[in-house]
Every structure is written in structure tokens, then in C-alpha cells.
Short mmCIF file of C-alpha atoms in Angstrom, two decimals:
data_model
loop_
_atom_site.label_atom_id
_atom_site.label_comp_id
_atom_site.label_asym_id
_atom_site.label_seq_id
_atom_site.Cartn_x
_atom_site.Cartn_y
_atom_site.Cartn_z
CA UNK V 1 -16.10 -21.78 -3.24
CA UNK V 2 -18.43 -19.58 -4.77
CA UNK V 3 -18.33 -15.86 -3.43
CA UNK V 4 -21.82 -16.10 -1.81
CA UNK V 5 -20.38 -19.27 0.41
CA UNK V 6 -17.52 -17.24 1.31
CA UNK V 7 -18.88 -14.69 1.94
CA UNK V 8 -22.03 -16.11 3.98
CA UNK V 9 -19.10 -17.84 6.04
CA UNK V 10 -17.53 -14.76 6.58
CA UNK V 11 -20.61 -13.58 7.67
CA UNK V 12 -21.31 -16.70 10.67
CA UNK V 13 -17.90 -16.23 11.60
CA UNK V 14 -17.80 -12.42 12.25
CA UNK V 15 -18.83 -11.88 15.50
CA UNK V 16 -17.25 -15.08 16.81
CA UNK V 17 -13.60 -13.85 15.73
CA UNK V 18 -14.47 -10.31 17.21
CA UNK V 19 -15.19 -11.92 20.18
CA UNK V 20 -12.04 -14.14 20.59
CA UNK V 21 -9.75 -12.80 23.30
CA UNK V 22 -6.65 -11.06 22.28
CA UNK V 23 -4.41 -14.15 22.88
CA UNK V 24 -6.91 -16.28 20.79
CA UNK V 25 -6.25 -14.08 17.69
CA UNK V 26 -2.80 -13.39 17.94
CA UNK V 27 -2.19 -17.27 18.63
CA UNK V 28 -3.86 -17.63 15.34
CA UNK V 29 -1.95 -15.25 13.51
CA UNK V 30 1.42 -16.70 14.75
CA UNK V 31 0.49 -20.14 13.50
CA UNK V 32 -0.67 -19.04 10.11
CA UNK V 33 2.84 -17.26 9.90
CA UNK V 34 4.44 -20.48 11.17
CA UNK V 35 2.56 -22.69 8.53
CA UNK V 36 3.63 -20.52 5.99
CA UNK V 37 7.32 -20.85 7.10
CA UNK V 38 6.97 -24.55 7.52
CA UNK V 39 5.99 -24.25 3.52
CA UNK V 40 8.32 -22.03 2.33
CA UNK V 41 10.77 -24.21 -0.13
CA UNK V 42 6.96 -24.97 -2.44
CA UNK V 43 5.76 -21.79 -2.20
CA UNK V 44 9.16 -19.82 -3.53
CA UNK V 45 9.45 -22.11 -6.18
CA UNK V 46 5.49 -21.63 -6.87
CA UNK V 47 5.68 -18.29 -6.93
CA UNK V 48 9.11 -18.05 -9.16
CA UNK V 49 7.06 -20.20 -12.01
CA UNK V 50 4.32 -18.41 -11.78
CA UNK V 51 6.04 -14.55 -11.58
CA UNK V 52 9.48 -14.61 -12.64
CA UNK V 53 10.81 -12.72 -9.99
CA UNK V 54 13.16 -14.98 -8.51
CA UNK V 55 13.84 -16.59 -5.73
CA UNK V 56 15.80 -14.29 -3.41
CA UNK V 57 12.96 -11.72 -3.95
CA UNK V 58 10.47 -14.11 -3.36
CA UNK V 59 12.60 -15.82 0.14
CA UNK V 60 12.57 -12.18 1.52
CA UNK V 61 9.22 -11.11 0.57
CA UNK V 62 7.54 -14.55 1.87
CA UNK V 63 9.93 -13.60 5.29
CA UNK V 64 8.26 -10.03 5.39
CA UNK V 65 4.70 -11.46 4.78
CA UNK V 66 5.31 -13.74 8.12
CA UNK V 67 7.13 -10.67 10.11
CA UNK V 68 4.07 -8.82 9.52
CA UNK V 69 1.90 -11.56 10.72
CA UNK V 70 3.88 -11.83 13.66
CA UNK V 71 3.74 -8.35 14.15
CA UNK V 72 0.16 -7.30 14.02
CA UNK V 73 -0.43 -10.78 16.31
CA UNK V 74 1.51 -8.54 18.66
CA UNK V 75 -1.04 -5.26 18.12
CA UNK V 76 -3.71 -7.79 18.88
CA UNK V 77 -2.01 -8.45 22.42
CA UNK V 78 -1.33 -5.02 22.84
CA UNK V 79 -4.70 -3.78 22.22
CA UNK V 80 -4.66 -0.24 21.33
CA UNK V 81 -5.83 -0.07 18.45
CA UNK V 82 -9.08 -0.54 20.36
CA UNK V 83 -8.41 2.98 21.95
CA UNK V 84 -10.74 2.47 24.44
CA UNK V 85 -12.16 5.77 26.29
CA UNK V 86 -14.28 5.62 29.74
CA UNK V 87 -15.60 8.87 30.87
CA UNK V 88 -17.25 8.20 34.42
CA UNK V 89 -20.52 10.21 35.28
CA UNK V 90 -19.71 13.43 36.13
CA UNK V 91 -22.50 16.15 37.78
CA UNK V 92 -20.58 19.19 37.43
CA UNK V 93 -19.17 18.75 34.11
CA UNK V 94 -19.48 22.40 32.17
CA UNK V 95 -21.78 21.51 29.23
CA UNK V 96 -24.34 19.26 31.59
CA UNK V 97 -24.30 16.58 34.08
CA UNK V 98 -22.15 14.03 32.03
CA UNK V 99 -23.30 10.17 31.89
CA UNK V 100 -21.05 7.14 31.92
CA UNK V 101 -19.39 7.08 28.28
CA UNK V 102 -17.41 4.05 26.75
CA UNK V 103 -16.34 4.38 23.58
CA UNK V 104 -14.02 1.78 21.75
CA UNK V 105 -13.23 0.69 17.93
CA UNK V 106 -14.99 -2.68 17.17
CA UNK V 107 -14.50 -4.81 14.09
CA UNK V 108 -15.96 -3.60 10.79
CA UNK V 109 -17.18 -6.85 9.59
CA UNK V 110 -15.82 -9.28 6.97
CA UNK V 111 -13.50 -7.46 4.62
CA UNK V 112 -12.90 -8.21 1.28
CA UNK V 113 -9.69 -8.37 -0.48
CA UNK V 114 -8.15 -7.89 -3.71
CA UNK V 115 -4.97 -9.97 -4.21
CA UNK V 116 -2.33 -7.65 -5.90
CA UNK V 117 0.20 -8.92 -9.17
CA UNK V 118 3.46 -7.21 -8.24
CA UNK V 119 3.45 -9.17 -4.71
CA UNK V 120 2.50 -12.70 -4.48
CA UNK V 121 3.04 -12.82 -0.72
CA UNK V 122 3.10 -9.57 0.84
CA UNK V 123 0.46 -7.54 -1.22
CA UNK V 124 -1.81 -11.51 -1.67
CA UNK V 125 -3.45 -13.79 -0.28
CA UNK V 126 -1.86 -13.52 3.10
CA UNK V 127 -0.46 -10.05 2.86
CA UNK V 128 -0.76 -7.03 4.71
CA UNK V 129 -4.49 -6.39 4.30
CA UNK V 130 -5.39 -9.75 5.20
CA UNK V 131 -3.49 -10.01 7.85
CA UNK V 132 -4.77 -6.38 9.23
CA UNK V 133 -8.17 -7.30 9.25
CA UNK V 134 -7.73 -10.29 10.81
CA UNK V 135 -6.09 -8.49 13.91
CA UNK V 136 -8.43 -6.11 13.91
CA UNK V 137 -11.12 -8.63 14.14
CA UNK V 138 -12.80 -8.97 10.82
CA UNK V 139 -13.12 -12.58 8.49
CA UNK V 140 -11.30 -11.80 5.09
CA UNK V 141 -12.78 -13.08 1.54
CA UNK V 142 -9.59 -13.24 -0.86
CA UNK V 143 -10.30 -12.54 -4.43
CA UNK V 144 -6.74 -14.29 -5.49
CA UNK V 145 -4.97 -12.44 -8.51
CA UNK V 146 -4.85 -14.31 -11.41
CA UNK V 147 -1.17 -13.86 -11.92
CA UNK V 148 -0.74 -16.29 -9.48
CA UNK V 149 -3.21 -18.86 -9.19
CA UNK V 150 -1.64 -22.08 -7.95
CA UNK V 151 0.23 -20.01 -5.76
CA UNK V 152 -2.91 -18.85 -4.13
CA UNK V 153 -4.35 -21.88 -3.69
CA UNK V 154 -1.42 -23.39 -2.23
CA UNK V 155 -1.18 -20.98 0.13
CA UNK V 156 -5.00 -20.59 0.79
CA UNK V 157 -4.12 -24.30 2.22
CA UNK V 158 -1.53 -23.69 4.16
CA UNK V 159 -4.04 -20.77 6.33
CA UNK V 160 -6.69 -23.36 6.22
CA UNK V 161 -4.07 -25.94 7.91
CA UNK V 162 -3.23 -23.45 10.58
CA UNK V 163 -6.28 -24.37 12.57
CA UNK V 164 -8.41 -20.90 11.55
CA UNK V 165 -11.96 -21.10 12.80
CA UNK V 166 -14.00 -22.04 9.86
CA UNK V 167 -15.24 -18.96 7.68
CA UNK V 168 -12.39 -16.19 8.72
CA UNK V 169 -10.67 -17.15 5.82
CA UNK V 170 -12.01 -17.99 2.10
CA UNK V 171 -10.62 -17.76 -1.63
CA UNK V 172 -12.43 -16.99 -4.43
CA UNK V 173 -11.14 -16.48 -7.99
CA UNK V 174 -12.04 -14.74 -11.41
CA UNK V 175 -12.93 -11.21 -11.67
CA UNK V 176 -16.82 -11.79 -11.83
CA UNK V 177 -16.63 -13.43 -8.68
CA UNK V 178 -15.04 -10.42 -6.92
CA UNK V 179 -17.59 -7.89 -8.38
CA UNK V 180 -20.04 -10.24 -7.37
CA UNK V 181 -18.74 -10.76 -3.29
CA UNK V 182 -18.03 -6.30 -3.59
CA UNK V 183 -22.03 -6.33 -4.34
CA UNK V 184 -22.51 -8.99 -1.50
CA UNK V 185 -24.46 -7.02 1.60
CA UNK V 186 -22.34 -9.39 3.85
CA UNK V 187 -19.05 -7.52 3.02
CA UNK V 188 -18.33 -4.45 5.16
CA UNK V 189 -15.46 -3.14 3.80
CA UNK V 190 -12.43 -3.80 0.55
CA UNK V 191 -8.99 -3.44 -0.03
CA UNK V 192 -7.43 -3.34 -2.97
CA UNK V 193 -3.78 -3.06 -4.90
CA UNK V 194 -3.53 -2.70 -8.41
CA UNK V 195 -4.07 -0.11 -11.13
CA UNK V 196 -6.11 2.85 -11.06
CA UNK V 197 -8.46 1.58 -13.78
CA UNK V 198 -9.19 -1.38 -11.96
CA UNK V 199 -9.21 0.01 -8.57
CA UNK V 200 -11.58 3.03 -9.31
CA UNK V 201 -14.03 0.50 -11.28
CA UNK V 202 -14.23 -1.45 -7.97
CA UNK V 203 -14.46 2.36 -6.02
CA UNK V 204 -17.45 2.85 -7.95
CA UNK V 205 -19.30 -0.23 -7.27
CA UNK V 206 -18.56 -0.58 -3.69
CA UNK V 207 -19.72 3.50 -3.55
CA UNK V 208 -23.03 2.37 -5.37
CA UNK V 209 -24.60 0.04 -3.27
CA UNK V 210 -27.50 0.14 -1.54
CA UNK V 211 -25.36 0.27 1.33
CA UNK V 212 -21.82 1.55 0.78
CA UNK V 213 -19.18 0.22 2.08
CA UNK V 214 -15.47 1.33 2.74
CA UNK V 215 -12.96 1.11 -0.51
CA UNK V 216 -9.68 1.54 0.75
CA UNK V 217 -7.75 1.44 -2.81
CA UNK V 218 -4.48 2.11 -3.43
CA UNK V 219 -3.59 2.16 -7.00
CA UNK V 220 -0.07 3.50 -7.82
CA UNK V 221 1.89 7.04 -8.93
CA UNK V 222 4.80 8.22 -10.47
CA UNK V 223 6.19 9.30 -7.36
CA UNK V 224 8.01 12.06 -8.03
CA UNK V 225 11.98 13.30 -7.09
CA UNK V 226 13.36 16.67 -7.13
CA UNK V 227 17.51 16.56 -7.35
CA UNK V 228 18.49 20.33 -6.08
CA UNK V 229 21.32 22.11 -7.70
CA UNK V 230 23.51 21.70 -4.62
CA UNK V 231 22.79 17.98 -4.60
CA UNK V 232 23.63 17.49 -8.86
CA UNK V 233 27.02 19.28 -7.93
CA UNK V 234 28.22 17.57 -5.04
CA UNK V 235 26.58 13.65 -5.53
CA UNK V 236 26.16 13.63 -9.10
CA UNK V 237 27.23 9.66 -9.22
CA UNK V 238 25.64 8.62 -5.89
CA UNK V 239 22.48 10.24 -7.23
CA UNK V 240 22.53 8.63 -10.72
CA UNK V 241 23.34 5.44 -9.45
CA UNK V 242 20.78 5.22 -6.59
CA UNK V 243 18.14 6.23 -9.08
CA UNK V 244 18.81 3.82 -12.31
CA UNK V 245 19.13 1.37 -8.86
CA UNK V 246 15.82 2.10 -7.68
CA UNK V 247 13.80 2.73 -11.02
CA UNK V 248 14.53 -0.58 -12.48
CA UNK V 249 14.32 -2.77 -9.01
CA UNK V 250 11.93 -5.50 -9.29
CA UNK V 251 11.62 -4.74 -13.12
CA UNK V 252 10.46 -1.37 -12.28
CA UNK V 253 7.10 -3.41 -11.35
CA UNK V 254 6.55 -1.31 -7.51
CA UNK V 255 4.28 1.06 -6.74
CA UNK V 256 6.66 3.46 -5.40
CA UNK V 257 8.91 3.30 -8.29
CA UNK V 258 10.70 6.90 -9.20
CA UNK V 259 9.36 7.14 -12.61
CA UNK V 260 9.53 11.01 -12.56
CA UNK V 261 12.65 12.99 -11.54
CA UNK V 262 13.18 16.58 -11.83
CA UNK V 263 17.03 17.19 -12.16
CA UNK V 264 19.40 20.07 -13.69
CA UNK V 265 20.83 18.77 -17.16
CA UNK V 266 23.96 18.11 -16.07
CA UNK V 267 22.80 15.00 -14.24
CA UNK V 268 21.39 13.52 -17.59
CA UNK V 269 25.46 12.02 -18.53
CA UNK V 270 25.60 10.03 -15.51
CA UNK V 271 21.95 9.08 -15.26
CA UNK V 272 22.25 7.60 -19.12
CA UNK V 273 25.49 6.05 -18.11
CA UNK V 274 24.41 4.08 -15.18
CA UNK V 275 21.04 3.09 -16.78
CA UNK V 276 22.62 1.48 -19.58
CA UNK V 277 24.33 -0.56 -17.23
CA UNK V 278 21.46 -2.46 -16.13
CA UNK V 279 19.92 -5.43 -18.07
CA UNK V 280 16.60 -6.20 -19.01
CA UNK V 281 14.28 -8.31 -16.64
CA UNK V 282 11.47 -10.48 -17.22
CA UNK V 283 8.00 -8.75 -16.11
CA UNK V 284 5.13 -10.76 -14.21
CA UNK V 285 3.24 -11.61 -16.83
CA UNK V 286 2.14 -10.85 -20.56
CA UNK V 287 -0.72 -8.15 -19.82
CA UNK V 288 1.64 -6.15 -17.71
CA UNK V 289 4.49 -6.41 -20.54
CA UNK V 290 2.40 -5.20 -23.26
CA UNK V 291 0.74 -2.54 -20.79
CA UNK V 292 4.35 -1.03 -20.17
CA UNK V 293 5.08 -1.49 -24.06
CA UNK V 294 2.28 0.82 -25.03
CA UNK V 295 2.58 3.00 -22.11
CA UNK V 296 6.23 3.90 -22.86
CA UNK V 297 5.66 3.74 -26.57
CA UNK V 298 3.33 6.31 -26.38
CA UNK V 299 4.95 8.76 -24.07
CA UNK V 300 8.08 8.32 -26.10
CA UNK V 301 6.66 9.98 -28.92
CA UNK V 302 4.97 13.40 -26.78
CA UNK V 303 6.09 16.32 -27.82
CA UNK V 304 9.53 17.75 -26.40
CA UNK V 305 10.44 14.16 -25.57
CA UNK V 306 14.03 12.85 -26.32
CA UNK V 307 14.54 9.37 -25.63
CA UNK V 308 18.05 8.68 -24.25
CA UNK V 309 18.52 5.31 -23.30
CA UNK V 310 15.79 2.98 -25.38
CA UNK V 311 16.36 -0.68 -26.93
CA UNK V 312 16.50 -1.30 -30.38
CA UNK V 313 14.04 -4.27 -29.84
CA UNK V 314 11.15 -2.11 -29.48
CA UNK V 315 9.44 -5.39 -28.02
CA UNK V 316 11.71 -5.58 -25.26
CA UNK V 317 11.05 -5.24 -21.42
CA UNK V 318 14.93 -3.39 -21.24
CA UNK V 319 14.83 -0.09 -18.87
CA UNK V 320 13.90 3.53 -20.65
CA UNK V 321 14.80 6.95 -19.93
CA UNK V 322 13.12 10.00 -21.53
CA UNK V 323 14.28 13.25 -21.10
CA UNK V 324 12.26 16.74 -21.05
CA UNK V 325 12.60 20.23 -20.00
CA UNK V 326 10.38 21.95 -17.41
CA UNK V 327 8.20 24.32 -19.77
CA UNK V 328 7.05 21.19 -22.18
CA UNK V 329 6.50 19.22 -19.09
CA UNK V 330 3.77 21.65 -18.20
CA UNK V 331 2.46 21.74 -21.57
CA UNK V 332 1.49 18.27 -21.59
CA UNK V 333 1.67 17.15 -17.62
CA UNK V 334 -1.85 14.80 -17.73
CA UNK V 335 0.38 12.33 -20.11
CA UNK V 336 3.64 13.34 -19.16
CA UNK V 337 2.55 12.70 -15.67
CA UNK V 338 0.95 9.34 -16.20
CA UNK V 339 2.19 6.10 -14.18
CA UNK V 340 4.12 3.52 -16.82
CA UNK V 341 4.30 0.61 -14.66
CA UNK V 342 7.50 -0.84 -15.57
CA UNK V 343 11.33 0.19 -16.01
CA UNK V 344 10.64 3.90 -17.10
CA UNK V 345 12.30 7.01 -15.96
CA UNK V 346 11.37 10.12 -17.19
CA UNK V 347 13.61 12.88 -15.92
CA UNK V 348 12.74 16.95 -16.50
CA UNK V 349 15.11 19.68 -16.58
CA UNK V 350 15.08 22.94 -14.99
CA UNK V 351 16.54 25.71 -14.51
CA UNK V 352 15.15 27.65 -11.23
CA UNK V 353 14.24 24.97 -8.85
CA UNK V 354 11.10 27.49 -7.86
CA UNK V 355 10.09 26.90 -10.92
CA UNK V 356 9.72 22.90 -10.08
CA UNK V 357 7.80 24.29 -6.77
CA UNK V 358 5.11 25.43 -8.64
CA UNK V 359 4.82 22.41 -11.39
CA UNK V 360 4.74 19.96 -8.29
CA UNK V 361 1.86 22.15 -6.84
CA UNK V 362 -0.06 21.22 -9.97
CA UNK V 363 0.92 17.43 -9.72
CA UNK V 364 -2.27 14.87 -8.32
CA UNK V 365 -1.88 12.88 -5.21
CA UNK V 366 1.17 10.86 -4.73
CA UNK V 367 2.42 7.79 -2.77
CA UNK V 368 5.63 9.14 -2.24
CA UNK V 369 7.87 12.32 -2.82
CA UNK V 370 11.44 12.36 -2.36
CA UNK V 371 14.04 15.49 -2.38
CA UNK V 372 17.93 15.32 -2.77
CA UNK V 373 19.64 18.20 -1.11
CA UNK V 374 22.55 19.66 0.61
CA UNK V 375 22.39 20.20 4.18
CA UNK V 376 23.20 23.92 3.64
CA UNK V 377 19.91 23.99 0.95
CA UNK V 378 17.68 23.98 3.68
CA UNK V 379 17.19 27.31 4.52
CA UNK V 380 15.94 27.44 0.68
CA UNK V 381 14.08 24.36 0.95
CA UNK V 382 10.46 25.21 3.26
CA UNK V 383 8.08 25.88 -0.07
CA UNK V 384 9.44 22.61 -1.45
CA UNK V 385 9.53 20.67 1.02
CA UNK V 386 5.31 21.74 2.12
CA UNK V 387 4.17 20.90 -1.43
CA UNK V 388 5.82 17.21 -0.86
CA UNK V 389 4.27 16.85 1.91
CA UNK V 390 0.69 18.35 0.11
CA UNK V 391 1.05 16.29 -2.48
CA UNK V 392 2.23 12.60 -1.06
CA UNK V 393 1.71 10.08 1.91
CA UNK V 394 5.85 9.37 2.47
CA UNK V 395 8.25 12.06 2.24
CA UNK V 396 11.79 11.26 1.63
CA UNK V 397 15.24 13.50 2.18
CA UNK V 398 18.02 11.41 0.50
CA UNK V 399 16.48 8.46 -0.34
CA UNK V 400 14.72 6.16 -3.02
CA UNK V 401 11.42 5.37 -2.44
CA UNK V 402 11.17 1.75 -3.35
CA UNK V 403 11.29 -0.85 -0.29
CA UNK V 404 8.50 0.48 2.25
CA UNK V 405 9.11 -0.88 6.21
CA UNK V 406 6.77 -2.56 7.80
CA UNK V 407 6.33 -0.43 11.32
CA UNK V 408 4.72 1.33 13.47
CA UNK V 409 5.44 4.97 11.78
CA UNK V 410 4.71 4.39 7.94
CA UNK V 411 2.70 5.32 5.81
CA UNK V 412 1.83 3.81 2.75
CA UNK V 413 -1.04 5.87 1.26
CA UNK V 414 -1.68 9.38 -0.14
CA UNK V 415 -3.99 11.88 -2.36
CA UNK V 416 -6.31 10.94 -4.47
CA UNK V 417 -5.79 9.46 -7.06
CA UNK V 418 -2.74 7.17 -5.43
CA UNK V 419 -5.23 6.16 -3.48
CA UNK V 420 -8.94 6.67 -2.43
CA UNK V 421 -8.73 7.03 1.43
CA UNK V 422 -5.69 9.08 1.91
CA UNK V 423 -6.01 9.25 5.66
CA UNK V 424 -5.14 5.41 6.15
CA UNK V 425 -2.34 3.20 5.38
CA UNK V 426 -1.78 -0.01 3.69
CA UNK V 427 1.25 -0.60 5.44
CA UNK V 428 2.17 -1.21 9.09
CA UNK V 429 0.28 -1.65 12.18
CA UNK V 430 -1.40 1.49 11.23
CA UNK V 431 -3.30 -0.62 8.71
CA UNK V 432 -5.59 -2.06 11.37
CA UNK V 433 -7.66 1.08 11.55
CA UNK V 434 -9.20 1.01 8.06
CA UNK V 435 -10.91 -2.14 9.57
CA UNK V 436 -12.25 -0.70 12.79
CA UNK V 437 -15.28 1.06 13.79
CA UNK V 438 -16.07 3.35 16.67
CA UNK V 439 -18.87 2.88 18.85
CA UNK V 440 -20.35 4.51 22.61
CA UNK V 441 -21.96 2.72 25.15
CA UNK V 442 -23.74 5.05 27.50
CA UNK V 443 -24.79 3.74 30.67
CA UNK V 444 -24.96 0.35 29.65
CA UNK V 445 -23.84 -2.69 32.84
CA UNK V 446 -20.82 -4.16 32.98
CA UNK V 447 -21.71 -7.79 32.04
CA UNK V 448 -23.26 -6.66 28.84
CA UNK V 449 -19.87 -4.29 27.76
CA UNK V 450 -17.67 -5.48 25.12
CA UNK V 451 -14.83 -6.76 27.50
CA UNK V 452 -12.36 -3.99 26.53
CA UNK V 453 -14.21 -1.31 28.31
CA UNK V 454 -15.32 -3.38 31.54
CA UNK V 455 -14.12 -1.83 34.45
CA UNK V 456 -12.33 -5.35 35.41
CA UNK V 457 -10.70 -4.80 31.57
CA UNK V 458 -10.28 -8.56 31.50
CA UNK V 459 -8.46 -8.26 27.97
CA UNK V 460 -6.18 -6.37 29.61
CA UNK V 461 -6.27 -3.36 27.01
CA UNK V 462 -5.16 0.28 27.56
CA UNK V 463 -7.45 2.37 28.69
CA UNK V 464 -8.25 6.22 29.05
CA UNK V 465 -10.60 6.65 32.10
CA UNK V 466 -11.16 10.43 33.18
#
């Protein structure tokens, strides 16, 4: 399918899917979920060829890429996210006589997104972006990753079988062809997962044409982790251990990986110890092996670096740790503070955790932020803990940041540059938004109101009448 068909599909089938009554959707979602399930044993063992990350990862990521299905088919049936508002006509109101207002959040259009490497299932072809726009109302164009391609295909099939109206769903593949359906003036909005190159390339074009369109990209950080004095004292093993844990999960190939912890010195001992623990894992593909190869290579020979736990085989995917204090951190932060995607840790010293305050101040936008403390820190803790919060989308007290939930509260998104829309989310039902678009009828009849904001509110949606 070339991207003009899919996209000229797309296009027919918008308003159709808008249209479909919340049961209609939602009924599609579940079965696309259930077709998925039914091919679960082919697509694990497609996935583990093509990725390497084994099939226990794969089992429960294919499991959360169906929950989440299931669970925005339910947001469809609920209908909030419509937020519909009906203000009745009102004579006396203060600022003038007030007419009939109806204001909901229709479908943006066909959406177009970019498959991501790291996540064959929940971040692909059928992931959470897909299946957001779908229950928000909008056709999806798939540009599949090509770290996965049979994969993509196979499961491109699998939708198709589900019964899916024709053109809510297409696949296209190869990087000209996504360029070339971001250009198309039937796309309405993009999504994207990957790496900040890539991601702000795409930015740039979607910003440039003739009519620009929505870009929600999010494209990675180092997410940084601040171990307090208190905390280095009292869980100096629970802390090293969670860390190595959590920096090297998945091959240190997540988004939210740790690869920047601020600690006192003393913690280095156990962090070393526990690190060299862990074996070497195979990474998704040859590109991304070589990319973490030069990426670690490089900051492994900054100034004030001290490499503490690196392999002899410089040509090795094997975890790294780097070690350096606060004061040459600052000197060179833009490299220092640069995403390696892959098993990397680089953990900074320092001596007045103030001191860290300020440096994190200085830090660009981050998915996540996490802070290890006592519970009798936190009277110390308020200047800290409001940079996090300036600084990232997720902000975590005593935990890792890899494995993000799929629910109602989170939020999976933050400054510029971890992503480029840092007041959405690519995670949980939140996600629907990005693909939503508010519009006011005033004064229009009943028969010719989108059905959520009828007064007989035959979807049966919340409303907010006043």
C-alpha cells in the first residue's frame, strides 16, 4: 500500500468511524485485542527472531498491548473524553444575554503513526497510539519500524481480520514513505517514538506544511535520580541493587532508563558490585548496538570521567558505569547529559545535595525524575523535589523509573526536548486527548448536533448542562 492509498483511505473512512456509536468502536477495539490474543504463540516467536528480547518480555508486553486495547474500548463506552458542555440560553447572564452553547471534543482526523524499535507490540503497530486514536475516533496510517518488519505485517493482518471498517487501519513501510504520508494534507495529526534526531526531523516537517499539523513526539532522556545522604546511609544495597536492576532491564533499551544518578561516593562500592553482576544482553538490532558503542565510547573518554565497570571487549553490548563528580559534571553537562540508549549508568558525586538542586535546575526536559530519601529528609526536601517536578512528566519517591502503568493517572511525557508536546501523554487513557479537537455549536437544532450533545444524549455520554 502506497502512503497516498492509505492515507486517501484514511481519509473516506474518517468521518464514518467518528460517527460510529460508542459500542460500535469499542466492539471493534475488543476484537482487534481478541485477534491478537487468538495469535499470540506466531507473533512472540516473530517478534523474538526479529528483536531478541525474548519471549517472556515479549508474552507480557503483547498482554499489555491487548489490556490497553481493552481498556481505551472502555473510555469509548464511557465517553468522557468527549467532555461535552451545554450551556442553555440564559437572558440575565452578567456579560450579555447568553445563547445556547454546546461544546464537545470531536475526532482530529486520521493520525499518523510512527512504529517505535524498543517495543514491537506496545509502542507498534497496535500500540498505545494506535489504539488511542482509534478510541478517540480517528483512522491510523502505521509507518511500521523496520526493526520489525514481518512482525508488522503479521500483525497488520491480524487487525485487518478483526472485521475493521475498511481504511481505519493501513501499513506502510520505509522511511520515504512516512515523510511522504507526514507531507500528505489528508493526515491531521502524528505520533511518534524513537530518538530525538529522528523525531525532531519529522517535528520539522509536520511544523512546515502548508498546513501544520499536530507532532506529538516523544523521543527519550536520561532521566535523572538523586540518592540523598540519608537514603546512601540507611539503603545503600537496596539502592544499588534496584538501580544496576533497572539500568540494564531490557538491555538498557527503555526510554525511561536511569542513565544518570546523582549519589554521595560512598554508594559507588556497591553500585560497581552489583553491576558487575549482571551479564551482557543482546540489543534489537545492529544500528542501535553500534549507536550505544559510540555513544558510550565517547562519553567514556570526557574529561573527569572514570570508568568503573567497562568490558574488555570494547565491542561488547555488556553494561557500563562511569563515574564523575558534581563540579566536572557542570563543566561539560550538554555531553555529560546526553541520552546513551543502552546499558549505561553514569553516576555523579556530590557533596551538598543543594548543590545537585541547582545542576538539576540547569538540566532540559525530562521523562522522568526520581528521588531516594528518608522519610525524616522531607522537611529538607521542597526545592528538590519542585525542580523534579519543573524538569520531568513522572516524578518518583523510592522508585525506578522503568515499567510505566497503563492507567488512568500517568503520565508519560515531559519538557522539551523528551518530548515536543509536554502537556499530553503517550500513555494511558489520557492519550486519547492528543487526538481530539474542541468545537461549539451555538444555536444549532437538535437533529443536526453531533449525538453527544443532543438533549436526548442518545450515546449516553456525560454531560455538563448549566
Amino acid at each position: 500500500m502506497t502512503p497516498d492509498q492509505a492515507v486517501s483511505a484514511a481519509v473516506s473512512a474518517a468521518a464514518g468511524w467518528a460517527a460510529a456509536p460508542p459500542a460500535e468502536r469499542a466492539g471493534h477495539l475488543t476484537a482487534i485485542a481478541d485477534a491478537l490474543e487468538a495469535a499470540r504463540e506466531e507473533l512472540v516467536a516473530l517478534a523474538d527472531e526479529e528483536t531478541r528480547l525474548g519471549g517472556p518480555r515479549l508474552n507480557g508486553e503483547l498482554t499489555r498491548t491487548t489490556f490497553q486495547l481493552r481498556l481505551f474500548a472502555e473510555q469509548v463506552l464511557d465517553g468522557a473524553f468527549y467532555d461535552a458542555r451545554i450551556d442553555r440560553p440564559d437572558p440575565d447572564w452578567p456579560t450579555g444575554p447568553r445563547p445556547d452553547l454546546r461544546r464537545y471534543r470531536m475526532a482530529a482526523g486520521p493520525v499518523l503513526v510512527f512504529a517505535a524499535s524498543n517495543f514491537p507490540f506496545a509502542f507498534s503497530v497496535a500500540g498505545g497510539d494506535t489504539a488511542s486514536a482509534w478510541a478517540a475516533g480517528c483512522p491510523v496510517v502505521v509507518k511500521a519500524h523496520p526493526g520489525h518488519p514481518r512482525l508488522s505485517r503479521r500483525t497488520a493482518e491480524a487487525i485487518a481480520g478483526s472485521g475493521l471498517p475498511a481504511g481505519v487501519f493501513g501499513l506502510i513501510e520505509g522511511e520515504d514513505a512516512g515523510v511522504a504520508a507526514l507531507r500528505h494534507p489528508g493526515i491531521a495529526a502524528a505520533a511518534f517514538t524513537g530518538s530525538q534526531r529522528g523525531g525532531l526531523a519529522l517535528a520539522r516537517i509536520a511544523a512546515e506544511r502548508p498546513v501544520p499539523i499536530p507532532f506529538y513526539g516523544e523521543m527519550g532522556s536520561v532521566n535523572p535520580s538523586v540518592v540523598t545522604p540519608g537514603a546512601a546511609r540507611a539503603r545503600a544495597e537496596e539502592i544499588a541493587r534496584g538501580y544496576t536492576a533497572s539500568l540494564t532491564l531490557g538491555a538498557g533499551q527503555f526510554c525511561t532508563n536511569p542513565g544518570l544518578l546523582f549519589a554521595p561516593a560512598g554508594l559507588l562500592d556497591e553500585i560497581t558490585a552489583h553491576l558487575r553482576e549482571i551479564a551482557g544482553a543482546p540489543m534489537l538490532n545492529e544500528r542501535i548496538r553500534s549507536g550505544f558503542l559510540a555513544a558510550a565510547g565517547a562519553l567514556g573518554v570526557r574529561p573527569g570521567v572514570r570508568r568503573l565497570v567497562w568490558p574488555d571487549d570494547e565491542t561488547s553490548p555488556e553494561p557500563r558505569l562511569l563515574t564523575m563528580d558534581l563540579e566536572a559534571f557542570k563543566d561539560d553537562v550538554d555531553a555529560a547529559g546526553e541520552e546513551c540508549f543502552g546499558p549505561l549508568g553514569l553516576v555523579v558525586t556530590y557533596e551538598r545535595l543543594p548543590d545537585v538542586t541547582d545542576v538539576l535546575a540547569g538540566l532540559p526536559g525530562q521523562l522522568t525524575t526520581s528521588l531516594h530519601a528518608e522519610q525524616d529528609e522531607t522537611g529538607d526536601l521542597g526545592a528538590l523535589a519542585a525542580v523534579l517536578a519543573d524538569r520531568s512528566g513522572r516524578v518518583l519517591w523510592n522508585q525506578w523509573p522503568t515499567g510505566v502503568s497503563v492507567t488512568h493517572a500517568m503520565q508519560h511525557g515531559g519538557p522539551y526536548p523528551a518530548t515536543t508536546a509536554p502537556a499530553t501523554t503517550s500513555v494511558g487513557t489520557a492519550a486519547i486527548e492528543r487526538f481530539l479537537r474542541p468545537v461549539a455549536y451555538q444555536g444549532w437544532p437538535q437533529d443536526l448536533l453531533p449525538p453527544p450533545l443532543r438533549d436526548g444524549n442518545p450515546w449516553k455520554v456525560p454531560q455538563a448542562v448549566r
